[in-house]
C-alpha cells in the first residue's frame, strides 16, 4: 500500500525523493528526509518531512527545508529519535564555512512547529561528508562516520557529546586505507552488549580473493576517550567473493548478539548482485 506519493514539482523546480528509510515516533507518525528539494532556490538542498495519519489518509508536511547554510542533501541514514522526542540526523554536504555536511537536531515546539539546530558543522580539517546518520547511546551521545574524514581522507568515526550546552566532536578513529585497514565508511557504527562499536567500510582491506572489497571493523573503548580499532572481517575472503563486497549499508544487531548487513556486490558469481550476511563476533 502506497501511503504517500511525492508530487511533481512546479516547472523549473527540482525534487529528489527519499534516500533513507523512515522512522516512527511514539504517536505513530512517520518521519524521513528527501535528498533534493529546491524550496530555498537551489539544488540538492533537501528536506525533513512528516507523515501523519488522519482517518484513512496520510498527510505530508515538510517540517524543515534545508537552504545550504544549514546543510544540504540528507543522505542514506534514517533519522534517530531520542526519548524526549528530538530527532537527530546528518546532511552529506553544505553547512557553515566547511561545506562538508552537518549533524543536526530537530525538536518539537509549540503549535506543531519544529526547532532546527546545527550541532556540528564539519570543517576541511575534519574531512566531513557524513553519509549515513548517527547512532545514539544511552547517555545521549551521538556516533557517526565521515566518508572522507581524517588526515588521509579515507574516513573516520566520531562521537558528539554535550557538555555545558556545547556539542563537542571527538574523532575515535581515522582510517588509513592502507594494508588491511578499511576506507570510506558510510553507515554509523552500532554497539554490542558491552559497549564496543562495530561497523563497515565500503572499501579497503586485503583478502585472499579480493583487495579493496571492504571490512567489518570493531572499536573498543580504552578509557579517557581513547578507542582501539581492529579489522574483524574482510570481504572477499571466500572464493569468488561469495561473501560479498562493497558493504555500504552498515550493520544491525539482533537479540542473539550477532550482526546482520548487506553488501552491494559479490555473491553468486553468475550475477555479482550482492548478499545479505550474518556476522558473529
Short mmCIF file of C-alpha atoms in Angstrom, two decimals:
data_model
loop_
_atom_site.label_atom_id
_atom_site.label_comp_id
_atom_site.label_asym_id
_atom_site.label_seq_id
_atom_site.Cartn_x
_atom_site.Cartn_y
_atom_site.Cartn_z
CA UNK A 1 0.00 0.00 0.00
CA UNK A 2 1.41 3.38 -1.01
CA UNK A 3 0.92 5.77 1.90
CA UNK A 4 2.11 8.88 0.09
CA UNK A 5 3.44 9.69 -3.36
CA UNK A 6 5.57 12.81 -3.68
CA UNK A 7 4.09 15.21 -6.25
CA UNK A 8 5.68 16.52 -9.40
CA UNK A 9 7.44 19.82 -8.65
CA UNK A 10 6.49 23.05 -10.28
CA UNK A 11 8.05 23.86 -13.64
CA UNK A 12 11.64 24.93 -13.22
CA UNK A 13 11.91 23.28 -9.81
CA UNK A 14 13.81 20.13 -8.88
CA UNK A 15 12.88 17.37 -6.47
CA UNK A 16 14.51 14.12 -5.41
CA UNK A 17 12.85 11.54 -3.24
CA UNK A 18 13.96 9.86 -0.01
CA UNK A 19 17.30 8.07 0.11
CA UNK A 20 16.95 6.87 3.71
CA UNK A 21 14.30 4.77 5.41
CA UNK A 22 11.65 6.32 7.66
CA UNK A 23 11.35 6.49 11.46
CA UNK A 24 8.24 6.19 13.65
CA UNK A 25 7.69 8.43 16.64
CA UNK A 26 5.67 7.45 19.72
CA UNK A 27 2.43 8.75 18.21
CA UNK A 28 2.51 6.62 15.07
CA UNK A 29 3.81 9.37 12.79
CA UNK A 30 6.48 8.70 10.18
CA UNK A 31 9.49 10.97 9.68
CA UNK A 32 12.02 10.95 6.87
CA UNK A 33 14.16 13.05 4.56
CA UNK A 34 14.35 13.91 0.87
CA UNK A 35 17.71 14.32 -0.81
CA UNK A 36 16.81 17.06 -3.29
CA UNK A 37 14.37 19.94 -2.88
CA UNK A 38 14.80 23.49 -4.16
CA UNK A 39 12.32 25.19 -1.84
CA UNK A 40 15.12 27.65 -1.00
CA UNK A 41 16.00 28.27 -4.64
CA UNK A 42 18.92 25.87 -5.01
CA UNK A 43 19.78 22.33 -5.98
CA UNK A 44 20.47 19.37 -3.66
CA UNK A 45 19.20 21.05 -0.52
CA UNK A 46 16.56 18.57 0.65
CA UNK A 47 14.01 18.47 3.46
CA UNK A 48 12.77 16.65 6.55
CA UNK A 49 9.14 15.54 6.28
CA UNK A 50 6.42 14.11 8.49
CA UNK A 51 3.60 11.76 7.50
CA UNK A 52 0.61 11.90 9.83
CA UNK A 53 -2.38 9.60 9.51
CA UNK A 54 -5.74 11.39 9.52
CA UNK A 55 -8.54 8.89 9.00
CA UNK A 56 -7.56 6.72 6.06
CA UNK A 57 -5.19 9.32 4.60
CA UNK A 58 -1.54 10.02 5.33
CA UNK A 59 -0.81 13.73 5.07
CA UNK A 60 2.69 15.01 4.38
CA UNK A 61 4.26 18.13 5.88
CA UNK A 62 7.78 19.46 5.45
CA UNK A 63 9.00 20.28 8.95
CA UNK A 64 12.36 21.61 7.76
CA UNK A 65 13.72 22.64 4.37
CA UNK A 66 17.49 22.86 4.05
CA UNK A 67 18.88 26.02 2.47
CA UNK A 68 22.59 25.29 2.17
CA UNK A 69 23.96 27.27 5.11
CA UNK A 70 22.24 24.82 7.48
CA UNK A 71 23.26 21.76 5.45
CA UNK A 72 22.34 20.10 2.19
CA UNK A 73 21.35 16.68 0.88
CA UNK A 74 20.40 14.50 3.85
CA UNK A 75 21.65 11.12 2.73
CA UNK A 76 21.33 7.44 3.49
CA UNK A 77 20.89 7.48 7.27
CA UNK A 78 17.43 7.37 8.84
CA UNK A 79 16.52 9.93 11.48
CA UNK A 80 17.20 8.82 15.06
CA UNK A 81 14.58 9.54 17.74
CA UNK A 82 15.59 10.00 21.39
CA UNK A 83 13.20 9.61 24.37
CA UNK A 84 12.47 13.34 24.72
CA UNK A 85 11.09 13.45 21.18
CA UNK A 86 14.04 15.06 19.42
CA UNK A 87 15.34 13.77 16.09
CA UNK A 88 18.99 13.63 15.04
CA UNK A 89 20.34 13.36 11.52
CA UNK A 90 23.10 14.35 9.11
CA UNK A 91 23.50 16.02 5.73
CA UNK A 92 26.14 14.98 3.23
CA UNK A 93 27.14 18.48 2.14
CA UNK A 94 26.98 22.22 2.72
CA UNK A 95 26.52 23.90 6.08
CA UNK A 96 28.65 26.68 7.58
CA UNK A 97 32.13 27.51 6.34
CA UNK A 98 33.28 23.95 5.72
CA UNK A 99 30.54 22.98 3.24
CA UNK A 100 31.15 19.33 4.17
CA UNK A 101 27.95 18.44 5.97
CA UNK A 102 26.39 18.84 9.39
CA UNK A 103 24.88 16.92 12.29
CA UNK A 104 21.53 18.46 13.22
CA UNK A 105 18.73 18.24 15.78
CA UNK A 106 15.01 18.81 15.25
CA UNK A 107 12.97 19.45 18.39
CA UNK A 108 9.16 19.70 18.67
CA UNK A 109 7.90 23.17 19.57
CA UNK A 110 4.52 24.72 20.35
CA UNK A 111 1.82 24.82 17.71
CA UNK A 112 3.14 21.83 15.78
CA UNK A 113 6.30 23.69 14.82
CA UNK A 114 9.85 22.37 14.98
CA UNK A 115 13.11 23.97 16.09
CA UNK A 116 16.20 23.20 13.99
CA UNK A 117 19.75 23.36 15.38
CA UNK A 118 23.09 22.53 13.81
CA UNK A 119 25.06 20.56 16.40
CA UNK A 120 28.26 20.33 14.39
CA UNK A 121 29.48 21.76 11.10
CA UNK A 122 32.31 19.70 9.63
CA UNK A 123 35.46 21.57 8.59
CA UNK A 124 38.06 20.93 5.90
CA UNK A 125 40.50 19.70 8.56
CA UNK A 126 37.95 17.10 9.73
CA UNK A 127 37.10 15.86 6.25
CA UNK A 128 33.36 15.54 6.68
CA UNK A 129 30.78 14.14 4.26
CA UNK A 130 28.68 12.20 6.81
CA UNK A 131 26.67 9.93 4.51
CA UNK A 132 24.76 7.75 6.94
CA UNK A 133 23.20 9.33 10.02
CA UNK A 134 24.09 8.70 13.66
CA UNK A 135 23.78 6.15 16.46
CA UNK A 136 22.52 7.31 19.88
CA UNK A 137 23.84 5.75 23.10
CA UNK A 138 22.10 5.59 26.47
CA UNK A 139 23.90 8.74 27.67
CA UNK A 140 22.71 10.89 24.77
CA UNK A 141 25.99 10.83 22.86
CA UNK A 142 25.93 10.58 19.06
CA UNK A 143 28.23 8.36 17.00
CA UNK A 144 28.71 8.55 13.25
CA UNK A 145 31.14 8.32 10.37
CA UNK A 146 32.74 10.74 7.94
CA UNK A 147 33.09 9.21 4.48
CA UNK A 148 36.12 11.37 3.69
CA UNK A 149 37.26 12.19 7.22
CA UNK A 150 40.70 12.01 8.77
CA UNK A 151 44.05 13.33 7.65
CA UNK A 152 44.29 10.75 4.87
CA UNK A 153 40.67 11.37 3.74
CA UNK A 154 39.87 7.64 3.98
CA UNK A 155 37.14 8.22 6.55
CA UNK A 156 36.73 8.49 10.30
CA UNK A 157 34.45 7.53 13.19
CA UNK A 158 33.39 10.36 15.51
CA UNK A 159 31.48 10.97 18.73
CA UNK A 160 29.47 14.10 19.55
CA UNK A 161 28.85 14.71 23.25
CA UNK A 162 27.06 17.55 25.03
CA UNK A 163 28.87 19.44 27.79
CA UNK A 164 27.85 22.83 29.25
CA UNK A 165 25.48 23.46 26.36
CA UNK A 166 28.07 22.77 23.65
CA UNK A 167 28.37 19.72 21.42
CA UNK A 168 31.99 18.60 21.22
CA UNK A 169 33.47 16.41 18.48
CA UNK A 170 35.88 13.61 19.35
CA UNK A 171 37.37 11.59 16.48
CA UNK A 172 37.56 7.98 17.69
CA UNK A 173 39.46 6.59 14.71
CA UNK A 174 40.80 7.66 11.32
CA UNK A 175 41.01 5.00 8.62
CA UNK A 176 44.27 4.82 6.71
CA UNK A 177 43.18 2.90 3.63
CA UNK A 178 46.49 1.05 3.74
CA UNK A 179 47.20 -2.60 4.40
CA UNK A 180 44.23 -4.43 5.90
CA UNK A 181 42.52 -1.25 7.12
CA UNK A 182 39.24 -0.03 5.66
CA UNK A 183 38.33 3.08 3.70
CA UNK A 184 35.11 5.01 3.16
CA UNK A 185 32.63 4.27 5.98
CA UNK A 186 29.04 5.14 5.05
CA UNK A 187 26.80 3.91 7.85
CA UNK A 188 27.21 4.77 11.55
CA UNK A 189 28.60 2.05 13.83
CA UNK A 190 26.37 0.11 16.24
CA UNK A 191 27.01 -1.10 19.78
CA UNK A 192 27.35 -4.61 21.10
CA UNK A 193 26.22 -5.54 24.62
CA UNK A 194 29.44 -4.40 26.34
CA UNK A 195 29.98 -1.03 24.67
CA UNK A 196 32.14 -1.92 21.66
CA UNK A 197 31.29 -0.39 18.29
CA UNK A 198 31.01 -2.38 15.06
CA UNK A 199 30.69 -1.02 11.54
CA UNK A 200 31.64 -1.45 7.90
CA UNK A 201 33.68 0.40 5.31
CA UNK A 202 32.85 0.43 1.62
CA UNK A 203 36.41 -0.35 0.55
CA UNK A 204 39.82 -1.24 1.89
CA UNK A 205 41.03 -4.50 3.29
CA UNK A 206 43.22 -7.25 1.87
CA UNK A 207 41.62 -10.66 1.45
CA UNK A 208 42.52 -13.92 -0.28
CA UNK A 209 40.20 -13.31 -3.24
CA UNK A 210 39.79 -9.55 -3.32
CA UNK A 211 41.56 -6.39 -2.20
CA UNK A 212 39.57 -3.23 -1.51
CA UNK A 213 36.26 -5.08 -1.04
CA UNK A 214 35.52 -3.58 2.39
CA UNK A 215 35.78 -4.66 6.02
CA UNK A 216 33.90 -5.08 9.27
CA UNK A 217 35.71 -3.13 11.99
CA UNK A 218 35.47 -3.04 15.77
CA UNK A 219 36.23 -0.09 18.04
CA UNK A 220 36.84 -0.98 21.69
CA UNK A 221 36.91 1.76 24.38
CA UNK A 222 40.23 2.05 26.19
CA UNK A 223 39.27 4.73 28.71
CA UNK A 224 39.75 8.52 28.77
CA UNK A 225 38.14 8.91 25.35
CA UNK A 226 40.53 6.53 23.58
CA UNK A 227 39.40 3.69 21.30
CA UNK A 228 41.26 0.80 19.67
CA UNK A 229 40.35 -0.28 16.14
CA UNK A 230 40.54 -3.83 14.79
CA UNK A 231 39.52 -5.25 11.42
CA UNK A 232 37.45 -8.30 12.40
CA UNK A 233 36.36 -9.43 8.94
CA UNK A 234 37.49 -8.67 5.40
CA UNK A 235 35.10 -9.13 2.48
CA UNK A 236 36.47 -11.17 -0.38
CA UNK A 237 37.74 -13.86 1.99
CA UNK A 238 35.66 -16.58 0.28
CA UNK A 239 36.25 -17.99 -3.25
CA UNK A 240 34.57 -15.99 -5.97
CA UNK A 241 33.82 -13.22 -3.46
CA UNK A 242 30.84 -15.31 -2.33
CA UNK A 243 30.82 -13.35 0.96
CA UNK A 244 30.11 -10.06 -0.81
CA UNK A 245 31.86 -6.75 -1.41
CA UNK A 246 31.11 -3.04 -1.08
CA UNK A 247 29.14 -3.20 2.24
CA UNK A 248 27.91 0.38 2.31
CA UNK A 249 24.71 -0.47 4.20
CA UNK A 250 26.24 -0.98 7.64
CA UNK A 251 25.06 -3.33 10.38
CA UNK A 252 22.16 -4.01 12.71
CA UNK A 253 22.47 -6.06 15.90
CA UNK A 254 19.95 -8.77 16.76
CA UNK A 255 18.86 -10.03 20.18
CA UNK A 256 21.21 -13.02 19.83
CA UNK A 257 24.19 -10.64 19.74
CA UNK A 258 25.01 -11.29 16.08
CA UNK A 259 25.16 -8.59 13.43
CA UNK A 260 23.37 -8.55 10.09
CA UNK A 261 24.04 -6.50 6.98
CA UNK A 262 24.04 -6.33 3.20
CA UNK A 263 26.74 -5.88 0.58
CA UNK A 264 26.12 -4.27 -2.79
CA UNK A 265 28.34 -6.62 -4.81
CA UNK A 266 29.71 -10.17 -4.73
CA UNK A 267 27.74 -13.32 -4.00
CA UNK A 268 26.60 -15.56 -6.85
CA UNK A 269 29.40 -15.46 -9.43
CA UNK A 270 26.92 -15.53 -12.31
CA UNK A 271 25.46 -12.21 -11.19
CA UNK A 272 27.70 -10.40 -8.69
CA UNK A 273 24.48 -8.86 -7.39
CA UNK A 274 25.22 -8.67 -3.66
CA UNK A 275 24.46 -10.59 -0.48
CA UNK A 276 22.72 -10.41 2.87
CA UNK A 277 25.04 -11.74 5.60
CA UNK A 278 25.33 -12.59 9.30
CA UNK A 279 28.47 -11.75 11.28
CA UNK A 280 29.18 -13.45 14.59
CA UNK A 281 31.76 -11.63 16.78
#
